[in-house]
Amino acid sequence: MTFRDHPERKRWQLTDTPEQGDAVLMRQSRHPIHVGIWITISPSEQGVLHCVKGNGVVFQNMASLKLAGWQIEGFYRFQGDTR
């Protein structure tokens, strides 16, 4: 809710295909509560870099995120000012 309604949201574009450095909005229940960064190490090794309480900074691919209970709400690319 906070991300969706915040004025800063205008500077981010929802995208279907994440690229290096895109924001990844995630949730474990109904509402998104967590943001990570999309990282591409190689074409076969891609995923999200994010902080996990008790574990620090972790890199997880999509299968690992799903096993940890994370669902992707959306991928967002920074667009800068929309004036």
JSON list of N, CA and C in Angstrom, two decimals, residues 5-79:
[
{"chain": "A", "resi": 5, "resn": "ASP", "atom": "N", "xyz": [0.88, 4.00, -3.18]},
{"chain": "A", "resi": 5, "resn": "ASP", "atom": "CA", "xyz": [0.31, 5.32, -2.98]},
{"chain": "A", "resi": 5, "resn": "ASP", "atom": "C", "xyz": [1.34, 6.43, -2.81]},
{"chain": "A", "resi": 6, "resn": "HIS", "atom": "N", "xyz": [2.61, 6.10, -2.72]},
{"chain": "A", "resi": 6, "resn": "HIS", "atom": "CA", "xyz": [3.64, 7.11, -2.46]},
{"chain": "A", "resi": 6, "resn": "HIS", "atom": "C", "xyz": [3.95, 7.90, -3.74]},
{"chain": "A", "resi": 7, "resn": "PRO", "atom": "N", "xyz": [4.19, 9.22, -3.64]},
{"chain": "A", "resi": 7, "resn": "PRO", "atom": "CA", "xyz": [4.50, 10.03, -4.82]},
{"chain": "A", "resi": 7, "resn": "PRO", "atom": "C", "xyz": [5.74, 9.54, -5.58]},
{"chain": "A", "resi": 8, "resn": "GLU", "atom": "N", "xyz": [6.68, 8.92, -4.89]},
{"chain": "A", "resi": 8, "resn": "GLU", "atom": "CA", "xyz": [7.89, 8.39, -5.54]},
{"chain": "A", "resi": 8, "resn": "GLU", "atom": "C", "xyz": [7.55, 7.31, -6.57]},
{"chain": "A", "resi": 9, "resn": "ARG", "atom": "N", "xyz": [6.40, 6.67, -6.41]},
{"chain": "A", "resi": 9, "resn": "ARG", "atom": "CA", "xyz": [5.96, 5.59, -7.31]},
{"chain": "A", "resi": 9, "resn": "ARG", "atom": "C", "xyz": [5.92, 6.04, -8.76]},
{"chain": "A", "resi": 10, "resn": "LYS", "atom": "N", "xyz": [5.68, 7.32, -9.01]},
{"chain": "A", "resi": 10, "resn": "LYS", "atom": "CA", "xyz": [5.60, 7.85, -10.38]},
{"chain": "A", "resi": 10, "resn": "LYS", "atom": "C", "xyz": [6.92, 7.69, -11.13]},
{"chain": "A", "resi": 11, "resn": "ARG", "atom": "N", "xyz": [8.02, 7.52, -10.38]},
{"chain": "A", "resi": 11, "resn": "ARG", "atom": "CA", "xyz": [9.34, 7.43, -10.98]},
{"chain": "A", "resi": 11, "resn": "ARG", "atom": "C", "xyz": [9.75, 5.99, -11.30]},
{"chain": "A", "resi": 12, "resn": "TRP", "atom": "N", "xyz": [8.84, 5.03, -11.06]},
{"chain": "A", "resi": 12, "resn": "TRP", "atom": "CA", "xyz": [9.13, 3.62, -11.27]},
{"chain": "A", "resi": 12, "resn": "TRP", "atom": "C", "xyz": [8.09, 3.02, -12.22]},
{"chain": "A", "resi": 13, "resn": "GLN", "atom": "N", "xyz": [8.55, 2.27, -13.21]},
{"chain": "A", "resi": 13, "resn": "GLN", "atom": "CA", "xyz": [7.68, 1.66, -14.22]},
{"chain": "A", "resi": 13, "resn": "GLN", "atom": "C", "xyz": [7.61, 0.15, -14.00]},
{"chain": "A", "resi": 14, "resn": "LEU", "atom": "N", "xyz": [6.40, -0.38, -13.90]},
{"chain": "A", "resi": 14, "resn": "LEU", "atom": "CA", "xyz": [6.20, -1.82, -13.79]},
{"chain": "A", "resi": 14, "resn": "LEU", "atom": "C", "xyz": [6.68, -2.48, -15.09]},
{"chain": "A", "resi": 15, "resn": "THR", "atom": "N", "xyz": [7.41, -3.59, -14.98]},
{"chain": "A", "resi": 15, "resn": "THR", "atom": "CA", "xyz": [7.91, -4.30, -16.15]},
{"chain": "A", "resi": 15, "resn": "THR", "atom": "C", "xyz": [7.68, -5.79, -15.97]},
{"chain": "A", "resi": 16, "resn": "ASP", "atom": "N", "xyz": [7.47, -6.49, -17.07]},
{"chain": "A", "resi": 16, "resn": "ASP", "atom": "CA", "xyz": [7.25, -7.94, -17.01]},
{"chain": "A", "resi": 16, "resn": "ASP", "atom": "C", "xyz": [8.56, -8.72, -16.95]},
{"chain": "A", "resi": 17, "resn": "THR", "atom": "N", "xyz": [9.60, -8.16, -17.55]},
{"chain": "A", "resi": 17, "resn": "THR", "atom": "CA", "xyz": [10.87, -8.86, -17.64]},
{"chain": "A", "resi": 17, "resn": "THR", "atom": "C", "xyz": [11.94, -8.09, -16.87]},
{"chain": "A", "resi": 18, "resn": "PRO", "atom": "N", "xyz": [12.37, -8.59, -15.72]},
{"chain": "A", "resi": 18, "resn": "PRO", "atom": "CA", "xyz": [13.35, -7.84, -14.91]},
{"chain": "A", "resi": 18, "resn": "PRO", "atom": "C", "xyz": [14.72, -7.80, -15.56]},
{"chain": "A", "resi": 19, "resn": "GLU", "atom": "N", "xyz": [15.40, -6.69, -15.32]},
{"chain": "A", "resi": 19, "resn": "GLU", "atom": "CA", "xyz": [16.78, -6.51, -15.76]},
{"chain": "A", "resi": 19, "resn": "GLU", "atom": "C", "xyz": [17.62, -6.15, -14.56]},
{"chain": "A", "resi": 20, "resn": "GLN", "atom": "N", "xyz": [18.93, -6.25, -14.74]},
{"chain": "A", "resi": 20, "resn": "GLN", "atom": "CA", "xyz": [19.89, -5.93, -13.68]},
{"chain": "A", "resi": 20, "resn": "GLN", "atom": "C", "xyz": [19.54, -4.61, -12.99]},
{"chain": "A", "resi": 21, "resn": "GLY", "atom": "N", "xyz": [19.40, -4.64, -11.67]},
{"chain": "A", "resi": 21, "resn": "GLY", "atom": "CA", "xyz": [19.16, -3.43, -10.89]},
{"chain": "A", "resi": 21, "resn": "GLY", "atom": "C", "xyz": [17.70, -3.05, -10.70]},
{"chain": "A", "resi": 22, "resn": "ASP", "atom": "N", "xyz": [16.77, -3.77, -11.32]},
{"chain": "A", "resi": 22, "resn": "ASP", "atom": "CA", "xyz": [15.35, -3.47, -11.12]},
{"chain": "A", "resi": 22, "resn": "ASP", "atom": "C", "xyz": [14.95, -3.80, -9.68]},
{"chain": "A", "resi": 23, "resn": "ALA", "atom": "N", "xyz": [13.99, -3.04, -9.17]},
{"chain": "A", "resi": 23, "resn": "ALA", "atom": "CA", "xyz": [13.43, -3.31, -7.85]},
{"chain": "A", "resi": 23, "resn": "ALA", "atom": "C", "xyz": [12.44, -4.47, -7.95]},
{"chain": "A", "resi": 24, "resn": "VAL", "atom": "N", "xyz": [12.44, -5.31, -6.93]},
{"chain": "A", "resi": 24, "resn": "VAL", "atom": "CA", "xyz": [11.52, -6.45, -6.88]},
{"chain": "A", "resi": 24, "resn": "VAL", "atom": "C", "xyz": [10.66, -6.28, -5.63]},
{"chain": "A", "resi": 25, "resn": "LEU", "atom": "N", "xyz": [9.39, -6.04, -5.83]},
{"chain": "A", "resi": 25, "resn": "LEU", "atom": "CA", "xyz": [8.45, -5.87, -4.73]},
{"chain": "A", "resi": 25, "resn": "LEU", "atom": "C", "xyz": [7.89, -7.25, -4.38]},
{"chain": "A", "resi": 26, "resn": "MET", "atom": "N", "xyz": [8.03, -7.63, -3.09]},
{"chain": "A", "resi": 26, "resn": "MET", "atom": "CA", "xyz": [7.66, -8.99, -2.68]},
{"chain": "A", "resi": 26, "resn": "MET", "atom": "C", "xyz": [6.67, -8.97, -1.51]},
{"chain": "A", "resi": 27, "resn": "ARG", "atom": "N", "xyz": [6.01, -10.12, -1.37]},
{"chain": "A", "resi": 27, "resn": "ARG", "atom": "CA", "xyz": [5.07, -10.29, -0.26]},
{"chain": "A", "resi": 27, "resn": "ARG", "atom": "C", "xyz": [5.12, -11.73, 0.23]},
{"chain": "A", "resi": 28, "resn": "GLN", "atom": "N", "xyz": [4.69, -11.91, 1.48]},
{"chain": "A", "resi": 28, "resn": "GLN", "atom": "CA", "xyz": [4.52, -13.26, 2.03]},
{"chain": "A", "resi": 28, "resn": "GLN", "atom": "C", "xyz": [3.07, -13.49, 2.44]},
{"chain": "A", "resi": 29, "resn": "SER", "atom": "N", "xyz": [2.30, -12.44, 2.39]},
{"chain": "A", "resi": 29, "resn": "SER", "atom": "CA", "xyz": [0.87, -12.57, 2.66]},
{"chain": "A", "resi": 29, "resn": "SER", "atom": "C", "xyz": [0.14, -11.70, 1.64]},
{"chain": "A", "resi": 30, "resn": "ARG", "atom": "N", "xyz": [-0.89, -11.04, 2.06]},
{"chain": "A", "resi": 30, "resn": "ARG", "atom": "CA", "xyz": [-1.73, -10.29, 1.12]},
{"chain": "A", "resi": 30, "resn": "ARG", "atom": "C", "xyz": [-1.07, -9.03, 0.56]},
{"chain": "A", "resi": 31, "resn": "HIS", "atom": "N", "xyz": [-0.32, -8.31, 1.40]},
{"chain": "A", "resi": 31, "resn": "HIS", "atom": "CA", "xyz": [0.23, -7.02, 0.98]},
{"chain": "A", "resi": 31, "resn": "HIS", "atom": "C", "xyz": [1.75, -7.09, 0.81]},
{"chain": "A", "resi": 32, "resn": "PRO", "atom": "N", "xyz": [2.28, -6.40, -0.22]},
{"chain": "A", "resi": 32, "resn": "PRO", "atom": "CA", "xyz": [3.73, -6.35, -0.39]},
{"chain": "A", "resi": 32, "resn": "PRO", "atom": "C", "xyz": [4.38, -5.61, 0.78]},
{"chain": "A", "resi": 33, "resn": "ILE", "atom": "N", "xyz": [5.48, -6.18, 1.28]},
{"chain": "A", "resi": 33, "resn": "ILE", "atom": "CA", "xyz": [6.12, -5.60, 2.47]},
{"chain": "A", "resi": 33, "resn": "ILE", "atom": "C", "xyz": [7.64, -5.53, 2.34]},
{"chain": "A", "resi": 34, "resn": "HIS", "atom": "N", "xyz": [8.18, -5.95, 1.20]},
{"chain": "A", "resi": 34, "resn": "HIS", "atom": "CA", "xyz": [9.63, -6.16, 1.13]},
{"chain": "A", "resi": 34, "resn": "HIS", "atom": "C", "xyz": [10.12, -5.84, -0.28]},
{"chain": "A", "resi": 35, "resn": "VAL", "atom": "N", "xyz": [11.32, -5.26, -0.39]},
{"chain": "A", "resi": 35, "resn": "VAL", "atom": "CA", "xyz": [11.89, -4.93, -1.69]},
{"chain": "A", "resi": 35, "resn": "VAL", "atom": "C", "xyz": [13.31, -5.48, -1.77]},
{"chain": "A", "resi": 36, "resn": "GLY", "atom": "N", "xyz": [13.62, -6.06, -2.91]},
{"chain": "A", "resi": 36, "resn": "GLY", "atom": "CA", "xyz": [14.97, -6.52, -3.20]},
{"chain": "A", "resi": 36, "resn": "GLY", "atom": "C", "xyz": [15.41, -5.96, -4.55]},
{"chain": "A", "resi": 37, "resn": "ILE", "atom": "N", "xyz": [16.61, -6.33, -4.97]},
{"chain": "A", "resi": 37, "resn": "ILE", "atom": "CA", "xyz": [17.17, -5.87, -6.23]},
{"chain": "A", "resi": 37, "resn": "ILE", "atom": "C", "xyz": [17.41, -7.08, -7.13]},
{"chain": "A", "resi": 38, "resn": "TRP", "atom": "N", "xyz": [16.99, -6.99, -8.39]},
{"chain": "A", "resi": 38, "resn": "TRP", "atom": "CA", "xyz": [17.19, -8.08, -9.34]},
{"chain": "A", "resi": 38, "resn": "TRP", "atom": "C", "xyz": [18.66, -8.09, -9.79]},
{"chain": "A", "resi": 39, "resn": "ILE", "atom": "N", "xyz": [19.27, -9.26, -9.70]},
{"chain": "A", "resi": 39, "resn": "ILE", "atom": "CA", "xyz": [20.67, -9.44, -10.08]},
{"chain": "A", "resi": 39, "resn": "ILE", "atom": "C", "xyz": [20.77, -10.54, -11.13]},
{"chain": "A", "resi": 40, "resn": "THR", "atom": "N", "xyz": [21.51, -10.27, -12.19]},
{"chain": "A", "resi": 40, "resn": "THR", "atom": "CA", "xyz": [21.79, -11.29, -13.20]},
{"chain": "A", "resi": 40, "resn": "THR", "atom": "C", "xyz": [23.28, -11.59, -13.14]},
{"chain": "A", "resi": 41, "resn": "ILE", "atom": "N", "xyz": [23.62, -12.77, -12.66]},
{"chain": "A", "resi": 41, "resn": "ILE", "atom": "CA", "xyz": [25.01, -13.20, -12.59]},
{"chain": "A", "resi": 41, "resn": "ILE", "atom": "C", "xyz": [25.41, -13.82, -13.93]},
{"chain": "A", "resi": 42, "resn": "SER", "atom": "N", "xyz": [24.52, -14.62, -14.49]},
{"chain": "A", "resi": 42, "resn": "SER", "atom": "CA", "xyz": [24.66, -15.22, -15.81]},
{"chain": "A", "resi": 42, "resn": "SER", "atom": "C", "xyz": [23.25, -15.51, -16.31]},
{"chain": "A", "resi": 43, "resn": "PRO", "atom": "N", "xyz": [23.07, -15.85, -17.58]},
{"chain": "A", "resi": 43, "resn": "PRO", "atom": "CA", "xyz": [21.71, -16.14, -18.06]},
{"chain": "A", "resi": 43, "resn": "PRO", "atom": "C", "xyz": [21.00, -17.24, -17.26]},
{"chain": "A", "resi": 44, "resn": "SER", "atom": "N", "xyz": [21.76, -18.18, -16.71]},
{"chain": "A", "resi": 44, "resn": "SER", "atom": "CA", "xyz": [21.13, -19.26, -15.95]},
{"chain": "A", "resi": 44, "resn": "SER", "atom": "C", "xyz": [21.12, -18.99, -14.45]},
{"chain": "A", "resi": 45, "resn": "GLU", "atom": "N", "xyz": [21.74, -17.91, -14.02]},
{"chain": "A", "resi": 45, "resn": "GLU", "atom": "CA", "xyz": [21.79, -17.59, -12.58]},
{"chain": "A", "resi": 45, "resn": "GLU", "atom": "C", "xyz": [21.31, -16.16, -12.37]},
{"chain": "A", "resi": 46, "resn": "GLN", "atom": "N", "xyz": [20.03, -16.05, -12.03]},
{"chain": "A", "resi": 46, "resn": "GLN", "atom": "CA", "xyz": [19.38, -14.76, -11.80]},
{"chain": "A", "resi": 46, "resn": "GLN", "atom": "C", "xyz": [18.54, -14.86, -10.55]},
{"chain": "A", "resi": 47, "resn": "GLY", "atom": "N", "xyz": [18.33, -13.73, -9.89]},
{"chain": "A", "resi": 47, "resn": "GLY", "atom": "CA", "xyz": [17.49, -13.75, -8.70]},
{"chain": "A", "resi": 47, "resn": "GLY", "atom": "C", "xyz": [17.48, -12.42, -7.99]},
{"chain": "A", "resi": 48, "resn": "VAL", "atom": "N", "xyz": [17.12, -12.47, -6.72]},
{"chain": "A", "resi": 48, "resn": "VAL", "atom": "CA", "xyz": [16.91, -11.26, -5.93]},
{"chain": "A", "resi": 48, "resn": "VAL", "atom": "C", "xyz": [17.91, -11.19, -4.79]},
{"chain": "A", "resi": 49, "resn": "LEU", "atom": "N", "xyz": [18.55, -10.04, -4.67]},
{"chain": "A", "resi": 49, "resn": "LEU", "atom": "CA", "xyz": [19.42, -9.74, -3.54]},
{"chain": "A", "resi": 49, "resn": "LEU", "atom": "C", "xyz": [18.59, -8.94, -2.56]},
{"chain": "A", "resi": 50, "resn": "HIS", "atom": "N", "xyz": [18.47, -9.42, -1.33]},
{"chain": "A", "resi": 50, "resn": "HIS", "atom": "CA", "xyz": [17.65, -8.72, -0.33]},
{"chain": "A", "resi": 50, "resn": "HIS", "atom": "C", "xyz": [18.13, -9.09, 1.07]},
{"chain": "A", "resi": 51, "resn": "CYS", "atom": "N", "xyz": [17.63, -8.38, 2.05]},
{"chain": "A", "resi": 51, "resn": "CYS", "atom": "CA", "xyz": [18.01, -8.63, 3.45]},
{"chain": "A", "resi": 51, "resn": "CYS", "atom": "C", "xyz": [16.93, -9.47, 4.13]},
{"chain": "A", "resi": 52, "resn": "VAL", "atom": "N", "xyz": [17.38, -10.45, 4.90]},
{"chain": "A", "resi": 52, "resn": "VAL", "atom": "CA", "xyz": [16.48, -11.32, 5.64]},
{"chain": "A", "resi": 52, "resn": "VAL", "atom": "C", "xyz": [16.86, -11.25, 7.11]},
{"chain": "A", "resi": 53, "resn": "LYS", "atom": "N", "xyz": [15.90, -10.93, 7.95]},
{"chain": "A", "resi": 53, "resn": "LYS", "atom": "CA", "xyz": [16.16, -10.83, 9.38]},
{"chain": "A", "resi": 53, "resn": "LYS", "atom": "C", "xyz": [16.76, -12.14, 9.89]},
{"chain": "A", "resi": 54, "resn": "GLY", "atom": "N", "xyz": [17.87, -12.01, 10.57]},
{"chain": "A", "resi": 54, "resn": "GLY", "atom": "CA", "xyz": [18.54, -13.17, 11.12]},
{"chain": "A", "resi": 54, "resn": "GLY", "atom": "C", "xyz": [19.57, -13.80, 10.19]},
{"chain": "A", "resi": 55, "resn": "ASN", "atom": "N", "xyz": [19.49, -13.47, 8.90]},
{"chain": "A", "resi": 55, "resn": "ASN", "atom": "CA", "xyz": [20.42, -14.04, 7.91]},
{"chain": "A", "resi": 55, "resn": "ASN", "atom": "C", "xyz": [21.25, -12.98, 7.20]},
{"chain": "A", "resi": 56, "resn": "GLY", "atom": "N", "xyz": [20.87, -11.74, 7.30]},
{"chain": "A", "resi": 56, "resn": "GLY", "atom": "CA", "xyz": [21.59, -10.68, 6.60]},
{"chain": "A", "resi": 56, "resn": "GLY", "atom": "C", "xyz": [21.22, -10.63, 5.13]},
{"chain": "A", "resi": 57, "resn": "VAL", "atom": "N", "xyz": [22.19, -10.23, 4.30]},
{"chain": "A", "resi": 57, "resn": "VAL", "atom": "CA", "xyz": [21.96, -10.09, 2.86]},
{"chain": "A", "resi": 57, "resn": "VAL", "atom": "C", "xyz": [22.06, -11.47, 2.21]},
{"chain": "A", "resi": 58, "resn": "VAL", "atom": "N", "xyz": [21.05, -11.82, 1.43]},
{"chain": "A", "resi": 58, "resn": "VAL", "atom": "CA", "xyz": [21.02, -13.12, 0.75]},
{"chain": "A", "resi": 58, "resn": "VAL", "atom": "C", "xyz": [20.68, -12.93, -0.72]},
{"chain": "A", "resi": 59, "resn": "PHE", "atom": "N", "xyz": [21.14, -13.86, -1.53]},
{"chain": "A", "resi": 59, "resn": "PHE", "atom": "CA", "xyz": [20.77, -13.92, -2.94]},
{"chain": "A", "resi": 59, "resn": "PHE", "atom": "C", "xyz": [19.93, -15.17, -3.12]},
{"chain": "A", "resi": 60, "resn": "GLN", "atom": "N", "xyz": [18.72, -15.02, -3.69]},
{"chain": "A", "resi": 60, "resn": "GLN", "atom": "CA", "xyz": [17.85, -16.17, -3.89]},
{"chain": "A", "resi": 60, "resn": "GLN", "atom": "C", "xyz": [17.32, -16.16, -5.32]},
{"chain": "A", "resi": 61, "resn": "ASN", "atom": "N", "xyz": [17.35, -17.35, -5.96]},
{"chain": "A", "resi": 61, "resn": "ASN", "atom": "CA", "xyz": [16.71, -17.45, -7.26]},
{"chain": "A", "resi": 61, "resn": "ASN", "atom": "C", "xyz": [15.21, -17.62, -7.05]},
{"chain": "A", "resi": 62, "resn": "MET", "atom": "N", "xyz": [14.47, -17.69, -8.13]},
{"chain": "A", "resi": 62, "resn": "MET", "atom": "CA", "xyz": [13.01, -17.72, -8.01]},
{"chain": "A", "resi": 62, "resn": "MET", "atom": "C", "xyz": [12.52, -18.96, -7.23]},
{"chain": "A", "resi": 63, "resn": "ALA", "atom": "N", "xyz": [13.14, -20.11, -7.45]},
{"chain": "A", "resi": 63, "resn": "ALA", "atom": "CA", "xyz": [12.72, -21.32, -6.74]},
{"chain": "A", "resi": 63, "resn": "ALA", "atom": "C", "xyz": [12.98, -21.19, -5.24]},
{"chain": "A", "resi": 64, "resn": "SER", "atom": "N", "xyz": [14.13, -20.62, -4.88]},
{"chain": "A", "resi": 64, "resn": "SER", "atom": "CA", "xyz": [14.47, -20.43, -3.47]},
{"chain": "A", "resi": 64, "resn": "SER", "atom": "C", "xyz": [13.53, -19.42, -2.79]},
{"chain": "A", "resi": 65, "resn": "LEU", "atom": "N", "xyz": [13.18, -18.37, -3.52]},
{"chain": "A", "resi": 65, "resn": "LEU", "atom": "CA", "xyz": [12.22, -17.38, -2.97]},
{"chain": "A", "resi": 65, "resn": "LEU", "atom": "C", "xyz": [10.89, -18.05, -2.67]},
{"chain": "A", "resi": 66, "resn": "LYS", "atom": "N", "xyz": [10.42, -18.86, -3.61]},
{"chain": "A", "resi": 66, "resn": "LYS", "atom": "CA", "xyz": [9.14, -19.55, -3.43]},
{"chain": "A", "resi": 66, "resn": "LYS", "atom": "C", "xyz": [9.18, -20.48, -2.22]},
{"chain": "A", "resi": 67, "resn": "LEU", "atom": "N", "xyz": [10.28, -21.22, -2.07]},
{"chain": "A", "resi": 67, "resn": "LEU", "atom": "CA", "xyz": [10.42, -22.12, -0.91]},
{"chain": "A", "resi": 67, "resn": "LEU", "atom": "C", "xyz": [10.44, -21.36, 0.41]},
{"chain": "A", "resi": 68, "resn": "ALA", "atom": "N", "xyz": [10.95, -20.12, 0.38]},
{"chain": "A", "resi": 68, "resn": "ALA", "atom": "CA", "xyz": [11.00, -19.29, 1.59]},
{"chain": "A", "resi": 68, "resn": "ALA", "atom": "C", "xyz": [9.68, -18.55, 1.84]},
{"chain": "A", "resi": 69, "resn": "GLY", "atom": "N", "xyz": [8.71, -18.76, 0.96]},
{"chain": "A", "resi": 69, "resn": "GLY", "atom": "CA", "xyz": [7.40, -18.16, 1.16]},
{"chain": "A", "resi": 69, "resn": "GLY", "atom": "C", "xyz": [7.21, -16.79, 0.52]},
{"chain": "A", "resi": 70, "resn": "TRP", "atom": "N", "xyz": [8.18, -16.34, -0.29]},
{"chain": "A", "resi": 70, "resn": "TRP", "atom": "CA", "xyz": [8.05, -15.04, -0.95]},
{"chain": "A", "resi": 70, "resn": "TRP", "atom": "C", "xyz": [7.32, -15.17, -2.28]},
{"chain": "A", "resi": 71, "resn": "GLN", "atom": "N", "xyz": [6.45, -14.22, -2.55]},
{"chain": "A", "resi": 71, "resn": "GLN", "atom": "CA", "xyz": [5.77, -14.11, -3.84]},
{"chain": "A", "resi": 71, "resn": "GLN", "atom": "C", "xyz": [6.15, -12.77, -4.44]},
{"chain": "A", "resi": 72, "resn": "ILE", "atom": "N", "xyz": [6.37, -12.75, -5.75]},
{"chain": "A", "resi": 72, "resn": "ILE", "atom": "CA", "xyz": [6.73, -11.51, -6.44]},
{"chain": "A", "resi": 72, "resn": "ILE", "atom": "C", "xyz": [5.46, -10.74, -6.76]},
{"chain": "A", "resi": 73, "resn": "GLU", "atom": "N", "xyz": [5.39, -9.53, -6.24]},
{"chain": "A", "resi": 73, "resn": "GLU", "atom": "CA", "xyz": [4.26, -8.64, -6.53]},
{"chain": "A", "resi": 73, "resn": "GLU", "atom": "C", "xyz": [4.50, -7.92, -7.86]},
{"chain": "A", "resi": 74, "resn": "GLY", "atom": "N", "xyz": [5.76, -7.60, -8.14]},
{"chain": "A", "resi": 74, "resn": "GLY", "atom": "CA", "xyz": [6.07, -6.94, -9.41]},
{"chain": "A", "resi": 74, "resn": "GLY", "atom": "C", "xyz": [7.53, -6.54, -9.50]},
{"chain": "A", "resi": 75, "resn": "PHE", "atom": "N", "xyz": [7.97, -6.33, -10.75]},
{"chain": "A", "resi": 75, "resn": "PHE", "atom": "CA", "xyz": [9.32, -5.84, -11.03]},
{"chain": "A", "resi": 75, "resn": "PHE", "atom": "C", "xyz": [9.18, -4.39, -11.47]},
{"chain": "A", "resi": 76, "resn": "TYR", "atom": "N", "xyz": [10.03, -3.51, -10.95]},
{"chain": "A", "resi": 76, "resn": "TYR", "atom": "CA", "xyz": [9.92, -2.08, -11.23]},
{"chain": "A", "resi": 76, "resn": "TYR", "atom": "C", "xyz": [11.26, -1.52, -11.69]},
{"chain": "A", "resi": 77, "resn": "ARG", "atom": "N", "xyz": [11.21, -0.75, -12.78]},
{"chain": "A", "resi": 77, "resn": "ARG", "atom": "CA", "xyz": [12.40, -0.12, -13.34]},
{"chain": "A", "resi": 77, "resn": "ARG", "atom": "C", "xyz": [12.34, 1.38, -13.08]},
{"chain": "A", "resi": 78, "resn": "PHE", "atom": "N", "xyz": [13.45, 1.93, -12.59]},
{"chain": "A", "resi": 78, "resn": "PHE", "atom": "CA", "xyz": [13.51, 3.35, -12.31]},
{"chain": "A", "resi": 78, "resn": "PHE", "atom": "C", "xyz": [13.48, 4.15, -13.60]},
{"chain": "A", "resi": 79, "resn": "GLN", "atom": "N", "xyz": [12.61, 5.14, -13.68]},
{"chain": "A", "resi": 79, "resn": "GLN", "atom": "CA", "xyz": [12.45, 5.97, -14.87]},
{"chain": "A", "resi": 79, "resn": "GLN", "atom": "C", "xyz": [12.92, 7.38, -14.66]}
]
